[in-house]
């Protein structure tokens, strides 16, 4: 009877264990699954809102950039400064044609206009209106014509944004936010010559944020620093006012639950806008299959553990059951399937990785011509900020820069101007290919890239024994003459060539390219066959030299803190206008005005707005006199550039010092970790490993690996002197898995072994 009681008790205990443990495990796994899913959903929602914020800010930045481009537009400036009594119809038409192109790449720019105060005229991408006529078709519902004229057209605006306002567009009701900027950018009076007004429809903004409302059924609210609504959409939008007024709602938290919604809040560092999104809590649990799968996996594991516990208890409390289990193991143990072979798994995966790596290398090799072409196009366009960037990009493209000096030339195929049919383009493709092959046969591997459908740009980098000069120009001229004769004799292709002045550094390639274009245009104008050099042109210059790409290159160079490169660009600009041009007083004033505008635009960027020298430099720029000698203005600009580049250099030094300090601190905390490597350090400070390696070596003068060894050995010396740990224990405490490696490193650094060092300290 007792035996049967023990068997019954063992069964009872086993049954309870089998059921209770899985139930508890299942419940815990279910709650864990919900928590994990909820956390992942919150994180994904925050990321989605941040991406939408970044996209919206990018579009608004393009809107601001468009107004700055209009500020330097010759046509717009001519219309703003026109004081004639008759309307410049051609100038307005030309301005309308240029305005039309801006809205083709950004849907935020589909509806905007320019108001010209001296004409009392509104110019749009499709037509021009008097203000009263424009108001008849497009107007704010809450503003009369007089109020609209006073608040929008009659004031000076500096990147001003009018919050979300009801709006009628040809009797179609909608809501818009309005971006307003006066022209020129330095307008400080109550009125300005021109105003750019961009109307951004609420539906356009809604398209950027649709992922937060359509998928989740929630709401999105964007408002400025003063609390004015910029955008509002969603099912619970009517409760926004209640939420903002509730003192229990913490506006500083990134995510929190309010009512039945998860409210996510982010703030823009650029314009102070606050982005809020409300997602129903039920939406966070839309993945029951994943929860179910995870719950069943954890519950199954818990059931398996419970089964083992039950079998153990049954075996201990019931010999017959234990004996039965033993028999079952003896009978069925040999028939169990063998486990998976880990070696086969690893070898298969490694083989796959090697195959993929070879495919990647093959694809990179196939893409090399495209990389070279992209590099050459960026080089001649002057898009690089520094010489180091050019050298690195050239190495990536496998292009030898040699001495960094040489000439830029442009070859043009004659007879195809203005012809864009498919047959002509195919013929030009073949002609360019034949010309490139001919150049390679005559001159060897010369860097080349296409410029349009009928032009090829060549870069002749000088050798150490063939520096730029008359002899090199004569050699290139003879080479081009052979090329002209060869392609005409072989393929009946007629061509002309233009070459610029020699560039003394790779950062001046863009300037030489511009000169080559001018020389080619002059050769076409004179119908001169063969080659035309820039110094042979006798073009009468009626305007100043300050192309847009040169301005962009100057701005990017100063932002990078490249003082010498920025000085070269300024000297080149003044050399072009002083030595090669006879500027009228008006042209001189316009040149000085444009250069002042460039530096004022540069100061408007965030890095300089926050600097202590902002007000002083801005005052110096404004005080540059239009009537002064260009040489004196050049010297003043040199001083301003030196201040700006010096500020950037100091910022970089401070940033580098802070980063090195962070590396020192992290190393001092984690030196005992045997897995501490430069990769781990780079991961901690959130910088690329290669960048950290170069920066640490440049700032401290030693490699990081040597610094880590010194930190470990210093700590080891303290432990050897003050503690009773063995050498093996000390090796483990300072991050060495092998005491032999520790002894060798200690002796290499100090000159004696750890045991000898401890003995010397005791003596």
XYZ file of C-alpha atoms in Angstrom:
763
model
C 0.000 0.000 0.000
C 2.818 2.300 0.868
C 4.468 1.480 -2.431
C 1.330 2.384 -4.328
C 1.049 5.587 -2.238
C 4.582 6.597 -3.159
C 3.910 5.928 -6.820
C 0.729 7.949 -6.657
C 2.512 10.774 -4.849
C 5.316 10.768 -7.395
C 2.811 10.900 -10.248
C 0.963 13.734 -8.524
C 4.114 15.733 -7.910
C 5.314 15.117 -11.456
C 1.944 16.099 -12.961
C 1.808 19.315 -10.943
C 5.385 20.145 -11.905
C 4.707 19.446 -15.576
C 1.624 21.673 -15.637
C 2.598 24.420 -13.214
C 6.023 25.269 -14.581
C 4.851 25.586 -18.239
C 1.864 27.678 -17.176
C 4.076 30.059 -15.243
C 6.610 30.048 -18.071
C 3.894 30.622 -20.669
C 2.481 33.566 -18.763
C 5.935 35.075 -18.224
C 6.809 34.537 -21.901
C 3.552 36.129 -22.993
C 4.137 39.199 -20.833
C 7.743 39.325 -22.016
C 6.620 39.092 -25.624
C 4.182 41.952 -25.170
C 6.843 44.100 -23.494
C 9.440 43.335 -26.170
C 6.980 43.946 -29.015
C 5.790 47.154 -27.409
C 9.375 48.403 -26.965
C 10.262 47.554 -30.567
C 7.121 49.274 -31.860
C 7.886 52.401 -29.816
C 11.471 52.474 -31.113
C 10.311 51.990 -34.716
C 7.725 54.764 -34.320
C 10.361 57.157 -32.945
C 12.680 56.315 -35.857
C 9.845 56.811 -38.374
C 8.962 60.217 -36.880
C 12.640 61.267 -36.911
C 12.963 60.211 -40.551
C 9.812 62.188 -41.446
C 11.230 65.172 -39.531
C 14.549 64.890 -41.384
C 12.773 64.683 -44.766
C 10.550 67.682 -43.993
C 13.535 69.753 -42.818
C 15.432 68.759 -45.961
C 12.542 69.964 -48.143
C 12.321 73.242 -46.189
C 16.094 73.653 -46.572
C 15.644 73.303 -50.341
C 12.973 76.001 -50.185
C 15.404 78.295 -48.354
C 18.154 77.367 -50.811
C 15.875 78.317 -53.735
C 15.387 81.808 -52.291
C 19.157 82.187 -51.994
C 19.604 81.176 -55.609
C 17.017 83.753 -56.604
C 18.954 86.308 -54.554
C 21.972 85.911 -56.857
C 19.951 85.634 -60.084
C 21.040 88.296 -62.580
C 17.536 88.566 -64.067
C 15.831 89.030 -60.685
C 18.437 91.556 -59.534
C 18.037 93.487 -62.777
C 14.257 93.655 -62.287
C 14.619 94.662 -58.615
C 17.010 97.477 -59.457
C 15.071 98.692 -62.519
C 13.752 102.208 -61.914
C 12.425 102.800 -65.428
C 8.890 103.970 -66.079
C 8.197 101.215 -68.613
C 7.943 97.558 -67.798
C 10.880 95.375 -68.847
C 8.714 92.773 -70.594
C 11.634 90.684 -71.826
C 13.281 90.720 -68.403
C 10.038 89.570 -66.762
C 9.603 86.808 -69.348
C 13.189 85.652 -68.809
C 12.723 85.680 -65.034
C 9.481 83.660 -65.399
C 11.318 81.090 -67.517
C 14.045 80.655 -64.885
C 11.511 80.573 -62.054
C 9.666 77.747 -63.810
C 12.556 75.280 -63.308
C 12.690 75.408 -59.502
C 9.430 73.551 -58.878
C 10.385 70.513 -60.949
C 12.537 68.782 -58.294
C 10.723 69.702 -55.048
C 6.947 69.487 -54.683
C 7.235 72.144 -51.922
C 8.065 74.637 -54.713
C 5.069 74.008 -56.942
C 3.202 77.103 -55.784
C 5.266 80.220 -55.175
C 5.653 83.744 -56.524
C 8.009 86.720 -56.546
C 6.649 90.164 -55.793
C 8.521 93.020 -57.518
C 7.856 96.224 -55.589
C 9.011 98.658 -58.275
C 6.640 97.078 -60.825
C 3.939 96.296 -58.231
C 3.815 92.940 -59.993
C 3.608 89.291 -58.902
C 5.588 86.843 -61.053
C 4.739 83.119 -60.876
C 6.028 80.120 -62.786
C 3.129 80.371 -65.223
C 2.113 84.016 -65.444
C 2.307 87.473 -63.871
C -0.425 89.343 -61.971
C -1.234 92.593 -60.356
C -1.656 92.012 -56.591
C -5.416 92.584 -56.714
C -5.817 90.141 -59.590
C -3.674 87.524 -57.871
C -5.757 87.929 -54.694
C -8.914 87.142 -56.694
C -7.578 83.666 -57.470
C -5.295 82.909 -54.502
C -5.977 84.316 -51.024
C -6.042 83.491 -47.319
C -9.586 83.009 -46.050
C -8.953 85.015 -42.881
C -7.172 88.001 -44.501
C -8.680 90.789 -46.547
C -6.795 92.163 -49.532
C -5.559 95.147 -47.529
C -4.379 92.934 -44.660
C -2.669 90.516 -47.055
C -0.977 93.360 -48.891
C 0.233 94.882 -45.612
C 1.375 91.671 -43.880
C 2.900 89.845 -46.850
C 3.829 92.330 -49.588
C 4.465 95.407 -47.478
C 6.956 94.057 -44.945
C 10.520 92.756 -44.854
C 10.821 89.015 -44.184
C 13.911 87.052 -43.158
C 13.160 83.337 -43.616
C 9.761 83.917 -42.015
C 7.189 81.116 -41.834
C 3.485 81.830 -41.524
C 1.751 78.976 -39.651
C -1.013 76.795 -41.096
C -3.763 79.058 -42.484
C -7.012 78.369 -44.420
C -6.455 79.198 -48.082
C -8.503 79.338 -51.325
C -6.923 78.461 -54.645
C -9.307 79.229 -57.508
C -12.293 78.523 -55.193
C -10.720 75.260 -53.962
C -10.460 75.249 -50.162
C -7.256 74.031 -48.514
C -4.736 75.051 -45.841
C -1.151 76.176 -46.377
C 1.959 77.221 -44.525
C 3.843 80.147 -46.033
C 7.598 80.732 -46.320
C 8.587 84.376 -46.973
C 12.012 85.850 -47.777
C 12.844 89.386 -48.868
C 15.353 90.087 -51.627
C 18.139 90.987 -51.462
C 19.012 88.872 -48.441
C 20.455 91.835 -46.512
C 17.228 93.887 -46.653
C 16.840 95.649 -43.317
C 14.226 98.315 -44.090
C 10.463 98.018 -43.579
C 10.081 97.333 -47.282
C 12.221 95.419 -49.762
C 12.639 95.492 -53.579
C 11.306 91.965 -53.932
C 9.727 89.200 -51.841
C 9.733 85.470 -52.493
C 6.592 83.770 -51.126
C 6.315 79.950 -51.133
C 2.890 78.397 -50.426
C 3.171 74.819 -49.160
C -0.111 72.909 -49.231
C -1.069 70.861 -46.177
C -1.642 67.857 -48.456
C 1.972 68.037 -49.643
C 3.253 67.875 -46.060
C 0.744 65.123 -45.329
C 2.362 63.022 -48.055
C 5.643 63.039 -46.109
C 3.921 62.008 -42.875
C 1.368 59.581 -44.281
C 3.228 56.600 -42.841
C 2.475 57.816 -39.308
C -1.255 58.302 -39.854
C -2.459 55.924 -42.577
C -0.821 52.805 -41.153
C -1.468 53.467 -37.478
C -4.654 55.528 -37.635
C -3.027 58.097 -35.356
C -2.357 61.822 -35.609
C 0.540 64.180 -36.318
C 0.940 67.703 -34.970
C 3.789 70.084 -35.877
C 4.063 73.499 -34.231
C 6.698 76.216 -33.933
C 8.462 77.551 -30.837
C 5.574 79.971 -30.159
C 3.011 77.176 -30.279
C 1.563 78.101 -33.684
C 0.348 75.063 -35.621
C 2.404 74.258 -38.730
C 0.653 70.988 -39.606
C -2.168 68.973 -38.060
C -3.670 65.716 -39.293
C -5.219 62.574 -37.888
C -8.236 61.034 -36.278
C -7.649 62.485 -32.784
C -6.600 65.953 -33.981
C -9.449 67.620 -32.047
C -7.845 66.536 -28.726
C -4.513 68.301 -29.420
C -5.533 71.468 -27.533
C -6.513 69.408 -24.511
C -3.197 67.539 -24.581
C -1.111 70.719 -24.803
C -2.957 72.287 -21.853
C -2.716 69.204 -19.609
C 0.005 69.777 -16.938
C 0.414 65.994 -16.512
C 1.721 65.705 -20.080
C 5.540 66.014 -20.075
C 6.551 67.830 -23.281
C 10.234 67.001 -22.745
C 9.805 63.230 -23.002
C 10.475 61.564 -26.330
C 7.756 58.944 -25.836
C 4.958 58.551 -23.285
C 1.443 57.180 -23.064
C -1.364 59.707 -22.841
C -4.892 58.377 -22.738
C -5.059 55.549 -25.240
C -2.224 56.842 -27.421
C 1.546 56.617 -27.473
C 2.690 60.243 -27.948
C 6.137 60.692 -29.534
C 7.763 64.135 -29.340
C 10.911 65.377 -31.089
C 12.302 68.884 -31.440
C 14.234 70.278 -34.389
C 17.627 71.833 -33.662
C 17.438 73.826 -36.897
C 14.195 75.822 -36.596
C 12.789 74.957 -33.171
C 9.755 73.131 -34.552
C 8.189 70.458 -32.357
C 7.021 67.227 -34.003
C 4.407 65.149 -32.189
C 2.793 61.912 -33.329
C 0.060 59.975 -31.559
C -0.248 56.257 -32.214
C -3.103 54.213 -30.703
C -1.831 51.670 -28.241
C -3.807 48.976 -30.008
C -1.687 49.558 -33.122
C 1.442 48.641 -31.184
C 0.018 45.135 -30.748
C -0.746 44.467 -34.418
C 1.662 41.542 -34.626
C -0.106 38.787 -32.689
C 1.485 36.090 -34.824
C 4.938 37.134 -33.686
C 3.792 37.307 -30.078
C 2.116 33.935 -30.433
C 5.191 32.365 -31.974
C 7.546 33.726 -29.311
C 5.081 32.747 -26.554
C 4.758 29.195 -27.850
C 8.527 28.853 -28.182
C 9.104 29.982 -24.604
C 6.118 27.942 -23.356
C 7.405 24.866 -25.186
C 10.814 25.344 -23.593
C 9.201 25.733 -20.193
C 7.142 22.591 -20.796
C 10.295 20.694 -21.710
C 11.986 21.844 -18.491
C 8.851 20.922 -16.559
C 8.873 17.497 -18.164
C 12.478 16.924 -17.112
C 11.662 18.024 -13.547
C 8.625 15.730 -13.493
C 10.629 12.764 -14.754
C 13.331 13.421 -12.173
C 10.806 13.507 -9.335
C 9.048 10.416 -10.625
C 12.352 8.573 -10.942
C 13.400 9.480 -7.430
C 10.091 8.577 -5.821
C 9.174 5.531 -7.824
C 11.637 2.767 -8.617
C 9.304 1.062 -11.065
C 8.963 4.269 -13.051
C 12.705 4.868 -12.917
C 13.300 1.343 -14.049
C 10.801 1.803 -16.859
C 12.532 5.004 -17.965
C 15.889 3.200 -17.884
C 14.537 0.471 -20.094
C 13.164 3.051 -22.509
C 16.523 4.791 -22.707
C 18.257 1.492 -23.346
C 15.785 0.606 -26.068
C 15.514 3.966 -27.814
C 18.814 5.708 -27.084
C 20.657 4.116 -30.027
C 17.908 5.100 -32.418
C 18.171 8.844 -31.681
C 19.143 11.029 -34.594
C 22.649 12.404 -34.502
C 23.005 16.121 -33.919
C 23.821 18.521 -36.674
C 27.444 18.590 -37.819
C 28.770 22.028 -36.824
C 31.810 21.675 -39.088
C 29.601 21.227 -42.154
C 27.572 24.244 -41.087
C 30.629 26.491 -40.666
C 32.402 25.275 -43.823
C 29.252 25.787 -45.887
C 28.733 29.309 -44.599
C 32.395 30.287 -44.979
C 32.394 28.987 -48.553
C 29.329 31.109 -49.235
C 31.035 34.202 -47.761
C 34.123 33.660 -49.945
C 31.967 33.300 -53.041
C 30.056 36.486 -52.226
C 33.315 38.345 -51.573
C 34.672 37.335 -54.984
C 31.446 38.465 -56.638
C 31.725 41.809 -54.800
C 35.333 42.280 -55.943
C 34.300 41.514 -59.514
C 31.440 44.010 -59.331
C 33.715 46.725 -57.876
C 36.209 46.142 -60.678
C 33.390 46.403 -63.221
C 32.223 49.688 -61.664
C 35.733 51.253 -61.736
C 35.182 53.143 -65.058
C 32.063 54.745 -63.583
C 33.995 55.738 -60.451
C 36.724 57.317 -62.598
C 34.214 59.224 -64.700
C 32.414 60.515 -61.599
C 35.737 61.615 -60.063
C 36.777 63.552 -63.173
C 33.385 65.268 -63.417
C 33.598 66.359 -59.764
C 37.202 67.495 -60.257
C 36.533 69.770 -63.247
C 33.386 71.106 -61.555
C 35.410 72.092 -58.463
C 33.219 70.113 -56.051
C 36.073 68.906 -53.813
C 36.781 70.906 -50.642
C 40.476 70.163 -50.157
C 43.509 68.688 -51.861
C 43.547 65.726 -49.458
C 40.010 64.825 -50.508
C 41.033 64.967 -54.175
C 44.086 62.761 -53.576
C 42.001 60.161 -51.707
C 39.285 60.127 -54.382
C 41.923 59.829 -57.133
C 43.468 56.827 -55.384
C 40.038 55.225 -55.146
C 39.486 55.819 -58.889
C 43.023 54.539 -59.682
C 44.013 57.813 -61.410
C 47.615 59.046 -61.106
C 47.833 62.793 -60.368
C 51.638 62.795 -60.811
C 52.955 66.298 -59.978
C 49.463 67.756 -59.557
C 50.142 70.217 -62.408
C 49.043 70.273 -66.023
C 46.437 71.423 -68.525
C 42.721 70.940 -69.143
C 41.487 70.648 -72.722
C 38.082 70.216 -74.381
C 37.589 68.475 -77.732
C 34.394 69.272 -79.642
C 33.015 67.317 -82.592
C 31.901 69.775 -85.266
C 28.630 69.746 -87.157
C 26.209 68.479 -84.487
C 25.186 71.642 -82.633
C 21.504 71.594 -81.669
C 20.862 68.093 -83.095
C 19.363 65.701 -80.529
C 17.736 62.888 -82.486
C 18.320 59.273 -81.515
C 20.349 58.611 -84.662
C 22.570 61.652 -84.056
C 23.166 60.732 -80.397
C 24.130 57.179 -81.389
C 26.505 58.561 -83.999
C 28.043 60.947 -81.442
C 28.533 58.095 -78.958
C 30.465 56.172 -81.579
C 32.467 59.279 -82.549
C 33.466 59.981 -78.924
C 34.562 56.382 -78.486
C 36.713 56.539 -81.621
C 38.271 59.831 -80.500
C 39.091 58.408 -77.045
C 40.775 55.417 -78.645
C 42.756 57.729 -80.918
C 43.876 59.880 -77.952
C 45.007 56.759 -76.074
C 46.964 55.536 -79.105
C 48.710 58.903 -79.593
C 49.198 60.128 -76.005
C 48.866 57.024 -73.851
C 46.398 56.697 -70.946
C 45.014 60.232 -70.487
C 42.170 60.864 -67.996
C 39.067 61.659 -70.084
C 35.366 62.245 -69.469
C 32.392 63.278 -71.579
C 30.953 66.797 -71.413
C 27.635 66.821 -73.199
C 26.981 64.714 -76.262
C 29.662 66.244 -78.523
C 32.579 67.126 -76.183
C 35.377 65.275 -74.406
C 37.407 66.766 -71.527
C 41.107 65.783 -71.330
C 43.470 66.211 -68.367
C 47.185 66.295 -69.216
C 49.058 65.825 -65.926
C 52.688 66.895 -66.334
C 55.581 64.531 -65.683
C 58.540 65.403 -63.463
C 60.637 66.162 -66.570
C 57.827 67.965 -68.442
C 56.501 70.788 -66.284
C 53.930 73.305 -67.622
C 55.453 75.895 -69.930
C 55.963 76.794 -73.591
C 57.674 73.471 -74.387
C 54.817 71.428 -72.892
C 52.197 73.554 -74.683
C 54.042 73.046 -77.968
C 54.100 69.289 -77.381
C 50.369 69.190 -76.616
C 49.622 71.372 -79.672
C 51.556 68.999 -81.936
C 49.759 66.048 -80.383
C 46.354 67.660 -80.969
C 47.235 68.481 -84.581
C 48.066 64.812 -85.171
C 44.794 63.843 -83.545
C 42.781 66.253 -85.738
C 44.401 64.937 -88.889
C 44.077 61.303 -87.801
C 40.375 61.322 -86.915
C 39.516 63.277 -90.062
C 41.546 60.984 -92.306
C 40.279 57.779 -90.705
C 36.697 58.619 -89.725
C 35.900 61.962 -91.453
C 35.344 63.561 -88.036
C 36.057 67.295 -87.852
C 36.891 68.675 -84.425
C 38.082 71.760 -82.544
C 39.936 72.004 -79.238
C 40.256 74.589 -76.478
C 42.869 74.548 -73.688
C 43.010 76.627 -70.502
C 45.921 78.104 -68.618
C 48.069 75.575 -66.684
C 46.869 74.633 -63.220
C 49.508 74.651 -60.484
C 47.545 72.338 -58.184
C 44.697 69.869 -58.443
C 42.378 72.303 -56.657
C 42.717 74.704 -59.646
C 41.530 72.206 -62.277
C 38.036 73.716 -62.278
C 39.410 77.169 -63.099
C 41.501 75.800 -65.975
C 38.388 73.984 -67.244
C 36.438 77.275 -67.309
C 39.255 78.880 -69.314
C 39.250 75.954 -71.730
C 35.516 76.432 -72.296
C 36.067 80.119 -73.077
C 38.884 79.276 -75.476
C 36.714 76.685 -77.243
C 33.810 79.124 -77.533
C 36.152 81.678 -79.053
C 37.539 79.092 -81.493
C 33.977 78.231 -82.565
C 33.201 81.934 -82.894
C 36.222 82.454 -85.198
C 35.632 79.072 -86.911
C 39.281 78.245 -86.204
C 40.258 74.647 -86.866
C 42.586 72.753 -84.562
C 43.541 73.981 -81.100
C 42.970 77.351 -79.389
C 44.794 78.267 -76.150
C 43.229 80.486 -73.527
C 46.009 83.086 -73.742
C 45.362 83.416 -77.494
C 41.793 84.622 -77.015
C 41.038 88.297 -77.328
C 37.468 88.331 -76.041
C 36.281 91.733 -74.875
C 34.972 91.374 -71.349
C 31.990 93.581 -70.595
C 31.211 91.940 -67.265
C 33.101 90.682 -64.255
C 34.342 87.128 -63.602
C 32.644 85.389 -60.665
C 31.005 82.108 -61.796
C 28.594 80.264 -59.521
C 30.758 77.141 -59.213
C 33.685 79.290 -58.046
C 31.450 80.788 -55.350
C 30.367 77.318 -54.201
C 33.986 76.148 -54.132
C 34.986 79.191 -52.053
C 32.184 78.574 -49.517
C 32.955 74.864 -49.136
C 36.700 75.555 -48.812
C 36.178 78.087 -46.000
C 33.755 75.724 -44.237
C 36.477 73.071 -44.335
C 38.987 75.524 -42.807
C 41.349 75.310 -45.825
C 42.937 78.775 -45.537
C 45.531 78.453 -48.329
C 43.027 77.058 -50.833
C 40.538 79.820 -50.014
C 43.254 82.464 -50.526
C 44.130 80.954 -53.910
C 40.499 81.137 -55.030
C 40.199 84.810 -53.966
C 43.495 85.719 -55.639
C 42.359 83.947 -58.813
C 39.073 85.897 -58.852
C 40.802 89.245 -58.444
C 43.484 88.312 -60.974
C 40.780 87.545 -63.542
C 39.066 90.886 -62.913
C 42.156 93.087 -62.473
C 44.607 91.647 -65.001
C 42.375 90.315 -67.773
C 39.428 92.713 -67.640
C 38.759 96.418 -67.683
C 35.698 96.685 -65.465
C 33.381 99.654 -65.503
C 32.417 101.289 -62.230
C 29.024 99.577 -62.319
C 30.558 96.150 -62.959
C 33.065 96.713 -60.166
C 30.255 97.593 -57.756
C 28.290 94.491 -58.749
C 31.359 92.265 -58.274
C 31.998 93.657 -54.793
C 28.285 93.310 -53.970
C 28.201 89.663 -55.047
C 31.321 88.822 -53.052
C 29.870 90.519 -49.980
C 26.703 88.502 -50.515
C 28.767 85.300 -50.638
C 30.294 85.974 -47.236
C 26.950 87.030 -45.752
C 25.442 83.740 -46.976
C 28.391 81.935 -45.440
C 27.796 83.640 -42.082
C 24.134 82.552 -42.150
C 25.218 78.927 -41.774
C 24.813 77.416 -38.318
C 28.504 76.900 -37.562
C 29.184 80.659 -37.905
C 25.870 81.885 -36.465
C 26.896 80.369 -33.118
C 30.457 81.729 -33.210
C 31.627 84.703 -31.085
C 33.100 86.429 -34.150
C 29.760 86.522 -36.034
C 28.818 90.142 -35.305
C 32.328 91.526 -35.840
C 32.869 89.734 -39.162
C 29.378 90.631 -40.383
C 30.022 94.282 -39.595
C 33.346 94.197 -41.467
C 31.700 92.617 -44.512
C 28.922 95.214 -44.593
C 31.440 98.051 -44.193
C 33.435 97.027 -47.277
C 33.092 100.079 -49.542
C 32.022 99.681 -53.160
C 34.177 102.650 -54.185
C 37.453 101.431 -52.705
C 40.314 99.994 -54.805
C 39.930 96.306 -55.610
C 43.405 95.662 -54.171
C 42.319 97.036 -50.783
C 39.090 95.022 -50.892
C 41.152 91.927 -51.709
C 43.310 92.462 -48.624
C 40.240 92.984 -46.412
C 38.690 89.759 -47.709
C 41.960 87.944 -46.956
C 41.702 89.102 -43.329
C 38.056 87.957 -43.097
C 38.936 84.552 -44.579
C 41.784 84.157 -42.095
C 39.408 84.799 -39.176
C 36.762 82.354 -40.458
C 39.238 79.586 -41.295
C 41.011 80.115 -37.981
C 37.699 79.664 -36.171
C 37.021 76.420 -38.068
C 40.538 75.160 -37.296
C 40.072 75.873 -33.583
C 36.703 74.103 -33.615
C 38.353 71.059 -35.163
C 41.139 71.120 -32.561
C 38.619 71.364 -29.703
C 36.590 68.521 -31.184
C 39.692 66.380 -31.611
C 40.885 67.096 -28.073
C 37.500 66.154 -26.645
C 37.488 62.933 -28.650
C 41.012 61.977 -27.480
C 39.960 62.693 -23.898
C 36.983 60.389 -24.349
C 39.265 57.644 -25.712
C 41.651 58.056 -22.751
C 38.773 57.777 -20.300
C 37.259 54.719 -21.961
C 40.660 52.980 -22.082
C 41.252 53.683 -18.397
C 37.885 52.065 -17.589
C 38.038 49.049 -19.931
C 41.756 48.151 -20.062
C 41.090 44.923 -18.123
C 38.877 43.592 -20.941
C 40.951 41.156 -23.072
C 38.705 41.938 -26.067
C 39.409 45.689 -25.949
C 40.539 46.714 -29.455
C 40.616 49.811 -31.603
C 37.367 48.616 -33.178
C 35.687 48.586 -29.757
C 36.992 52.085 -29.036
C 35.723 53.363 -32.404
C 32.355 51.791 -31.688
C 32.227 53.482 -28.276
C 33.010 56.983 -29.585
C 30.843 56.412 -32.714
C 33.576 57.133 -35.264
C 35.130 55.029 -38.066
C 38.030 52.831 -36.964
C 40.393 54.204 -39.624
C 39.576 57.784 -38.607
C 40.234 57.039 -34.909
C 43.560 55.379 -35.723
C 44.823 58.331 -37.780
C 43.499 60.967 -35.363
C 45.015 59.323 -32.274
C 48.389 58.982 -33.978
C 48.273 62.582 -35.224
C 47.299 64.125 -31.865
C 49.267 61.958 -29.407
C 52.189 60.850 -31.554
C 51.747 57.149 -30.677
C 49.565 54.326 -31.953
C 46.541 53.377 -29.880
C 47.833 49.819 -29.410
C 51.021 51.212 -27.808
C 48.946 53.470 -25.549
C 46.786 50.514 -24.437
C 49.894 48.452 -23.611
C 51.312 51.321 -21.556
C 48.062 51.724 -19.587
C 47.985 47.996 -18.843
C 51.654 47.887 -17.854
C 51.301 50.932 -15.572
C 48.431 49.241 -13.771
C 50.361 45.967 -13.652
C 53.303 47.778 -12.061
C 50.989 49.128 -9.335
C 49.598 45.640 -8.645
C 53.076 44.098 -8.574
C 54.194 46.685 -6.060
C 51.152 46.972 -3.788
C 49.198 43.672 -4.035
C 49.829 40.034 -3.277
C 48.392 38.681 -6.539
C 50.473 36.225 -8.522
C 51.844 37.220 -11.909
C 49.221 35.060 -13.631
C 46.421 36.748 -11.679
C 47.796 40.207 -12.479
C 48.014 39.280 -16.168
C 44.296 38.400 -16.138
C 43.419 41.601 -14.230
C 45.094 43.857 -16.808
C 43.520 42.204 -19.848
C 45.864 39.385 -20.873
C 44.578 35.864 -21.526
C 48.132 34.543 -21.586
C 50.598 35.188 -18.771
C 53.417 34.502 -21.233
C 52.243 37.372 -23.473
C 51.979 39.588 -20.394
C 55.530 38.814 -19.240
C 56.919 39.454 -22.709
C 55.073 42.802 -23.038
C 56.104 43.910 -19.533
C 59.761 43.140 -20.173
C 59.683 44.847 -23.579
C 58.303 48.036 -22.014
C 60.216 48.165 -18.709
C 63.346 46.148 -19.546
C 62.873 43.628 -16.697
C 60.492 40.764 -15.990
C 57.444 41.176 -13.677
C 59.061 38.975 -10.977
C 62.270 41.009 -11.075
C 60.276 44.244 -10.872
C 58.376 42.999 -7.798
C 61.632 41.899 -6.159
C 63.240 45.304 -6.829
C 60.239 47.047 -5.254
C 60.472 44.832 -2.154
C 64.217 45.414 -1.843
